[in-house]
């Protein structure tokens, strides 16, 4: 039997404009500029203001259904006047000149260069290799990660060479190319499969001495004892004095465990952090500004508005003209939505950062990290009456320039913990104290987590040992045994 019923559902649906805004908010300055260029290329109705333009009326209709692109609209139903402006004054005449020769916002040119991997491939040309050997060497170089290691198994590389490069070879041949060619590229240590091999390659590349020979032997045959700092066992096994062990340890400590990450010079692209905000102290007060690169001057293309005028003034309208109007209308709507999204992005960024600046006012005024207040995303979200996810998008990938350096905004957020006086203190402050205590410890007898907990308790921070261990790991500090050094 057929039954008829009525069911109510409450759904939350984001419009395409809201999704576009959220995506724009989370972009840092450089990524935002790339997104801007992409939109300018894809939408000819947008103009970046470099030419004399005519603005379109801001009161465009926003009431379009999500299915607008698939719904057939009658050309006679389009109100052309909504897309035209009565203001014939060019936009550049209404803009104030807010810049002076002393303006600090200047574009910094960067020297062009080639990538790290391309530099390695260029070095292959200095070796006498057959066509097959060159393909294998080039593939090995392409498998090197940013730290300078080849993490994949040789057998997997052999299979990939067969499938992707049509080169059928053996594991022995790949290893031979790896050791005789790739391991001789600059910087030394590139192409190692693990840390032990990386350090050994670097030592073998230096002039042979007694200490370096011993260091190679220890790395190859007693690596676990060395990394775990079982120095007594090493002295007993190799019959060496504490002074000789100290020299070996010093020799190994000079090596680079990540040769790829240290690669610098003209062959690596400059990595420049572009701050999204700037905070300055002016007459004892904080002043917040948004990077001008986040506030582009966008307009609707004058050519597109002229096309709409031409259609309106035409006495007869052909089907091709009507089809053109549909296309123009779609592009104009998209351009208007994008411009509105950028304006809302600017407002959201300034509103959020202004709330953060005033919440951490004492820190930004003095630079003293001890004055950083405990602050979570909800604190700022409640102040600006926005969702926590919006604050997170602003904080996670944005930087602010301060009198004390360029800082990642999310670093100002931290949980709170009560000290022995019942006051709320930031966990960031506790981590700084922990880092200082470890830096000043006796490296011959480093402090255990239990001892660190006792020291912080004496300083007024009653923290459990497991919490000390968690903070130490977050600071990327090893356990006491691995912090031990030969003095």
XYZ file of C-alpha atoms in Angstrom:
487
model
C 0.000 0.000 0.000
C 1.261 3.464 -0.861
C 1.634 5.882 2.022
C 2.107 9.603 1.934
C 4.005 11.367 4.683
C 5.543 14.736 5.515
C 9.076 14.961 6.865
C 10.894 18.092 8.046
C 14.678 18.447 7.812
C 16.946 21.272 8.946
C 19.935 21.614 6.623
C 22.754 24.098 6.581
C 24.002 24.821 3.082
C 26.868 27.124 2.203
C 26.449 29.240 -0.900
C 29.229 29.260 -3.523
C 30.084 32.795 -2.404
C 30.571 31.708 1.231
C 32.786 28.811 0.163
C 34.817 31.179 -2.020
C 35.247 33.589 0.919
C 36.431 30.839 3.279
C 39.002 29.679 0.744
C 40.297 33.238 0.270
C 40.555 33.904 4.013
C 42.878 30.971 4.647
C 45.342 32.018 1.922
C 48.529 33.845 2.994
C 49.663 36.887 1.000
C 51.742 35.139 -1.663
C 49.151 32.401 -2.281
C 46.435 35.089 -2.393
C 48.342 36.957 -5.102
C 48.557 33.762 -7.167
C 44.816 33.190 -6.716
C 44.197 36.779 -7.818
C 46.261 36.311 -10.980
C 44.388 33.092 -11.738
C 40.997 34.806 -11.414
C 42.121 37.711 -13.623
C 43.196 35.218 -16.293
C 40.003 33.147 -16.101
C 37.474 35.980 -15.894
C 37.858 38.665 -18.586
C 35.194 40.780 -16.854
C 37.707 41.543 -14.066
C 40.337 44.249 -14.384
C 43.166 44.998 -11.963
C 42.900 48.773 -12.342
C 46.030 49.304 -14.416
C 43.976 50.972 -17.141
C 41.312 53.676 -16.958
C 38.156 51.877 -15.898
C 34.513 52.585 -15.296
C 32.979 51.132 -12.148
C 29.826 49.100 -12.212
C 27.083 49.954 -9.730
C 27.631 48.186 -6.410
C 23.944 47.343 -6.077
C 24.056 44.264 -8.302
C 21.500 41.628 -7.498
C 22.781 38.752 -5.336
C 19.602 36.688 -5.470
C 20.757 33.992 -7.867
C 19.968 30.344 -7.392
C 22.795 27.804 -7.141
C 21.550 26.284 -10.379
C 21.905 29.537 -12.282
C 24.413 28.086 -14.702
C 22.038 25.376 -15.871
C 18.790 27.371 -15.845
C 17.781 28.935 -19.171
C 17.057 32.642 -18.736
C 15.168 34.814 -21.176
C 17.382 37.642 -22.433
C 14.476 40.052 -22.223
C 14.245 39.365 -18.444
C 17.744 40.728 -17.782
C 17.726 44.262 -16.437
C 20.675 45.801 -18.282
C 20.524 48.961 -16.150
C 21.641 46.938 -13.116
C 24.952 46.289 -14.832
C 25.593 49.875 -15.924
C 26.670 52.897 -13.908
C 25.480 56.465 -14.421
C 28.749 57.741 -13.029
C 30.933 58.671 -15.972
C 33.851 59.820 -13.791
C 36.817 57.449 -14.245
C 37.686 55.643 -11.031
C 41.253 56.908 -10.960
C 40.014 60.484 -10.499
C 38.276 59.564 -7.250
C 41.232 57.762 -5.699
C 43.358 59.560 -3.143
C 47.116 59.383 -3.456
C 48.041 57.748 -0.148
C 51.639 57.015 -1.045
C 54.786 59.066 -0.748
C 58.438 58.586 -1.740
C 59.154 57.589 1.877
C 56.562 54.802 1.892
C 58.043 51.622 3.411
C 55.887 49.278 1.323
C 58.279 48.473 -1.486
C 58.568 45.464 -3.740
C 61.766 43.517 -3.164
C 63.181 41.949 -6.327
C 64.464 38.399 -6.032
C 67.292 36.948 -8.029
C 66.179 34.199 -10.378
C 67.728 30.778 -9.908
C 67.311 27.087 -10.529
C 65.870 24.526 -8.173
C 67.814 22.164 -5.937
C 66.935 19.091 -8.029
C 67.713 20.854 -11.290
C 71.167 21.734 -9.952
C 71.791 18.057 -9.153
C 70.651 17.016 -12.643
C 72.981 19.586 -14.196
C 75.906 18.014 -12.311
C 75.194 14.668 -13.985
C 76.482 16.153 -17.237
C 80.015 16.143 -15.763
C 80.026 12.306 -15.635
C 80.705 9.988 -18.562
C 77.551 7.868 -18.609
C 75.762 5.760 -21.188
C 72.180 6.668 -22.091
C 70.808 3.988 -19.775
C 73.087 4.994 -16.892
C 72.114 8.647 -17.328
C 68.399 7.788 -17.137
C 68.991 5.756 -13.960
C 71.075 8.523 -12.365
C 68.489 11.150 -13.307
C 65.708 9.035 -11.808
C 67.689 8.572 -8.585
C 68.224 12.330 -8.340
C 64.495 12.874 -8.833
C 63.822 10.506 -5.919
C 65.879 12.595 -3.461
C 63.736 14.404 -0.891
C 64.294 17.934 0.413
C 66.561 16.649 3.205
C 68.836 14.967 0.660
C 67.820 11.320 1.248
C 66.452 8.539 -0.971
C 63.792 7.010 1.263
C 62.436 4.419 -1.185
C 63.676 0.851 -1.460
C 65.988 0.040 -4.383
C 63.683 -2.754 -5.577
C 60.832 -0.236 -5.875
C 63.039 2.111 -7.890
C 63.925 -0.756 -10.249
C 60.220 -1.439 -10.836
C 59.471 2.253 -11.425
C 62.301 2.528 -13.945
C 60.805 -0.352 -15.893
C 57.270 1.061 -15.896
C 57.883 4.813 -16.264
C 61.215 5.041 -18.114
C 61.152 1.713 -19.998
C 64.579 0.883 -18.533
C 64.978 -2.737 -17.438
C 67.863 -3.018 -15.018
C 68.930 -4.770 -11.802
C 69.235 -3.714 -8.173
C 73.017 -4.159 -8.399
C 73.196 -1.741 -11.345
C 71.080 0.886 -9.574
C 73.201 0.626 -6.408
C 76.375 0.940 -8.515
C 75.081 4.182 -10.136
C 73.958 5.439 -6.741
C 77.333 4.940 -5.048
C 79.604 5.930 -7.950
C 77.622 8.879 -9.318
C 74.880 10.257 -7.047
C 76.965 10.025 -3.867
C 79.623 12.167 -5.556
C 77.273 15.061 -6.270
C 77.459 18.327 -4.376
C 76.634 18.858 -1.534
C 78.407 15.784 -0.212
C 76.107 13.260 1.468
C 73.317 13.623 -1.098
C 71.458 10.426 -2.035
C 72.091 8.516 1.212
C 69.484 5.972 2.231
C 69.763 6.613 5.964
C 71.588 8.810 8.464
C 74.461 6.365 8.960
C 75.235 6.226 5.245
C 74.941 10.015 4.969
C 77.529 10.622 7.697
C 79.892 7.927 6.369
C 79.779 9.425 2.845
C 80.758 12.823 4.217
C 83.645 11.411 6.274
C 84.974 9.390 3.329
C 84.919 12.532 1.232
C 87.434 14.191 3.568
C 91.165 13.655 3.890
C 91.886 10.456 5.792
C 93.165 10.775 9.396
C 93.285 8.402 12.346
C 90.322 10.090 14.033
C 88.210 10.073 10.838
C 89.044 6.409 10.199
C 87.928 5.562 13.738
C 84.801 7.667 13.280
C 83.902 5.751 10.088
C 84.480 2.426 11.862
C 82.269 3.455 14.780
C 79.461 4.662 12.490
C 79.557 1.512 10.361
C 79.905 -1.046 13.149
C 78.666 0.574 16.373
C 76.107 3.116 15.187
C 73.509 2.235 17.827
C 76.004 2.671 20.668
C 77.031 6.055 19.265
C 73.546 7.533 18.768
C 72.469 6.275 22.196
C 75.640 7.835 23.646
C 76.904 4.670 25.311
C 80.374 6.191 25.462
C 81.757 3.718 28.030
C 80.925 0.771 25.750
C 82.599 2.511 22.782
C 85.786 3.148 24.805
C 85.858 -0.468 25.910
C 85.209 -1.879 22.409
C 87.753 0.258 20.545
C 90.282 0.726 23.340
C 90.300 4.510 23.018
C 90.675 7.224 25.627
C 88.001 9.711 26.599
C 89.984 12.452 24.806
C 90.056 10.438 21.563
C 86.330 9.747 21.868
C 85.745 13.465 22.356
C 87.682 14.210 19.130
C 85.655 11.568 17.255
C 82.422 13.024 18.594
C 83.509 16.540 17.550
C 84.420 15.306 14.058
C 81.023 13.663 13.568
C 79.138 16.643 15.010
C 80.610 18.824 12.249
C 78.830 16.740 9.607
C 75.470 17.728 8.141
C 72.651 15.240 8.864
C 70.417 16.922 6.255
C 72.613 17.954 3.316
C 69.627 18.820 1.139
C 68.076 21.316 3.552
C 71.324 23.251 3.895
C 71.721 23.687 0.149
C 72.018 27.429 -0.470
C 73.322 29.924 -2.959
C 72.177 30.947 -6.412
C 70.903 27.451 -7.186
C 68.094 27.563 -4.667
C 65.084 29.832 -4.797
C 64.955 32.480 -2.121
C 62.368 31.693 0.518
C 60.848 34.947 1.666
C 58.117 35.275 4.271
C 55.738 38.076 3.340
C 53.896 39.275 6.473
C 50.149 39.755 6.090
C 49.986 42.403 8.822
C 52.277 44.995 10.341
C 52.172 46.208 13.943
C 54.121 49.349 14.818
C 54.459 51.421 17.959
C 53.519 55.027 17.209
C 53.634 57.522 20.118
C 53.368 54.711 22.622
C 50.329 53.170 20.942
C 50.000 50.114 18.704
C 49.119 50.645 15.060
C 47.882 47.771 12.894
C 47.986 47.792 9.108
C 47.115 45.180 6.496
C 49.725 44.461 3.847
C 48.727 46.508 0.791
C 49.260 43.415 -1.369
C 46.134 42.004 0.299
C 44.064 44.950 -0.908
C 44.166 44.979 -4.724
C 42.236 47.578 -6.717
C 39.867 45.474 -8.819
C 37.185 46.735 -11.167
C 34.685 45.432 -13.679
C 36.101 45.598 -17.207
C 34.991 48.676 -19.136
C 34.786 46.634 -22.327
C 32.195 44.338 -20.783
C 30.041 47.217 -19.575
C 30.208 48.692 -23.103
C 28.978 45.361 -24.490
C 25.959 45.543 -22.178
C 25.327 49.120 -23.328
C 25.510 48.036 -26.947
C 22.982 45.294 -26.344
C 20.615 47.699 -24.559
C 20.800 50.277 -27.355
C 20.407 47.765 -30.196
C 17.038 48.032 -31.971
C 17.092 44.423 -33.071
C 18.555 41.630 -30.996
C 19.747 38.476 -32.718
C 19.999 35.090 -31.049
C 23.805 35.326 -31.070
C 23.591 38.646 -29.225
C 21.282 37.108 -26.640
C 23.704 34.203 -26.142
C 26.523 36.714 -25.701
C 24.515 38.546 -23.030
C 24.057 35.299 -21.100
C 27.843 34.798 -21.120
C 28.567 38.420 -20.167
C 26.021 38.324 -17.347
C 27.627 35.186 -15.893
C 31.108 36.728 -16.002
C 29.903 40.013 -14.489
C 28.186 38.207 -11.622
C 31.311 36.124 -10.973
C 33.506 39.236 -11.029
C 31.217 41.094 -8.632
C 31.132 38.146 -6.215
C 34.918 37.877 -6.302
C 35.381 41.598 -5.577
C 32.902 41.385 -2.689
C 34.712 38.315 -1.324
C 38.032 40.173 -1.361
C 36.505 43.109 0.538
C 35.031 40.749 3.124
C 38.408 38.984 3.371
C 40.144 42.281 4.160
C 37.547 43.146 6.815
C 37.771 39.686 8.414
C 41.577 39.714 8.508
C 41.730 43.180 10.078
C 38.957 42.445 12.571
C 40.578 39.196 13.716
C 44.128 40.545 13.947
C 42.945 43.683 15.741
C 41.290 41.501 18.398
C 44.483 39.439 18.776
C 46.607 42.591 19.038
C 44.466 44.048 21.823
C 44.264 40.703 23.640
C 48.077 40.493 23.668
C 48.537 44.261 23.971
C 51.246 44.118 26.657
C 53.364 41.701 24.625
C 53.194 43.715 21.387
C 54.067 46.854 23.339
C 57.091 45.379 25.138
C 58.139 42.227 23.277
C 58.359 40.378 26.606
C 57.090 36.821 26.028
C 56.365 36.495 29.724
C 53.476 38.917 29.140
C 51.789 36.648 26.597
C 48.358 35.793 27.983
C 46.805 32.354 27.645
C 44.629 32.619 24.537
C 42.608 30.081 22.601
C 40.673 30.409 19.339
C 37.357 30.680 21.192
C 38.547 33.804 23.057
C 38.997 35.696 19.800
C 35.944 34.164 18.134
C 33.748 35.370 21.015
C 35.176 38.891 20.767
C 34.608 39.322 17.029
C 31.412 37.188 17.045
C 32.634 34.837 14.341
C 33.039 31.093 14.121
C 36.143 29.427 15.576
C 36.955 27.967 12.152
C 37.224 31.489 10.698
C 39.738 32.532 13.378
C 41.667 29.323 12.745
C 41.880 30.079 9.017
C 43.302 33.518 9.760
C 45.790 32.325 12.378
C 47.207 29.144 10.857
C 48.937 30.538 7.793
C 49.378 34.265 8.394
C 52.388 36.241 9.623
C 52.606 39.601 11.344
C 55.567 41.965 11.281
C 56.307 43.367 14.753
C 59.101 45.517 16.197
C 60.516 42.226 17.524
C 60.522 40.274 14.265
C 58.069 38.525 11.962
C 55.872 36.085 13.886
C 53.449 33.332 12.908
C 50.095 34.380 14.327
C 49.173 30.933 15.657
C 52.204 31.135 17.975
C 50.304 33.675 20.089
C 47.693 31.055 20.953
C 48.382 28.842 23.943
C 46.535 27.068 26.708
C 46.638 28.187 30.315
C 47.949 26.575 33.470
C 47.790 27.768 37.031
C 50.974 28.513 38.984
C 51.413 27.977 42.722
C 49.699 31.328 43.376
C 46.585 30.335 41.448
C 47.281 32.693 38.551
C 46.724 31.647 34.933
C 49.977 31.531 32.968
C 50.553 30.662 29.328
C 52.006 27.254 28.528
C 54.306 29.107 26.117
C 55.908 30.846 29.112
C 56.417 27.483 30.830
C 58.007 26.018 27.694
C 60.424 28.955 27.510
C 61.479 28.362 31.128
C 61.879 24.632 30.449
C 64.001 25.360 27.381
C 66.206 27.727 29.402
C 66.704 25.193 32.204
C 67.746 22.491 29.722
C 70.091 24.890 27.906
C 71.871 25.714 31.193
C 72.132 22.128 32.508
C 75.371 20.211 32.947
C 75.647 18.357 29.635
C 77.801 15.664 31.228
C 74.929 14.860 33.583
C 71.740 16.152 31.911
C 68.569 16.510 33.933
C 65.917 13.812 33.829
C 62.228 14.674 33.378
C 61.668 14.033 37.107
C 64.395 16.504 38.021
C 63.064 19.068 35.542
C 59.610 18.769 37.140
C 61.168 19.446 40.579
C 63.029 22.537 39.280
C 59.907 24.017 37.687
C 57.946 23.321 40.863
C 60.564 25.309 42.801
C 60.059 28.151 40.309
C 56.327 28.162 41.027
C 55.027 25.887 38.285
C 53.700 22.587 39.706
C 53.826 20.347 36.620
C 53.725 16.556 36.423
C 56.610 14.590 34.897
C 54.495 13.393 31.952
C 53.602 17.019 31.174
C 57.301 17.895 31.201
C 57.904 15.054 28.736
C 55.110 16.339 26.468
C 56.460 19.913 26.454
C 60.008 18.657 25.874
C 58.875 16.672 22.826
C 56.981 19.707 21.506
C 60.212 21.706 21.820
C 62.015 18.928 19.899
C 64.376 18.270 22.811
C 65.641 14.685 23.339
C 65.598 12.731 26.600
C 68.405 13.232 29.136
C 70.504 10.297 27.869
C 70.597 11.696 24.339
C 71.510 15.191 25.581
C 74.653 13.837 27.194
C 77.919 15.278 25.859
C 81.633 14.656 26.439
C 83.102 17.737 28.051
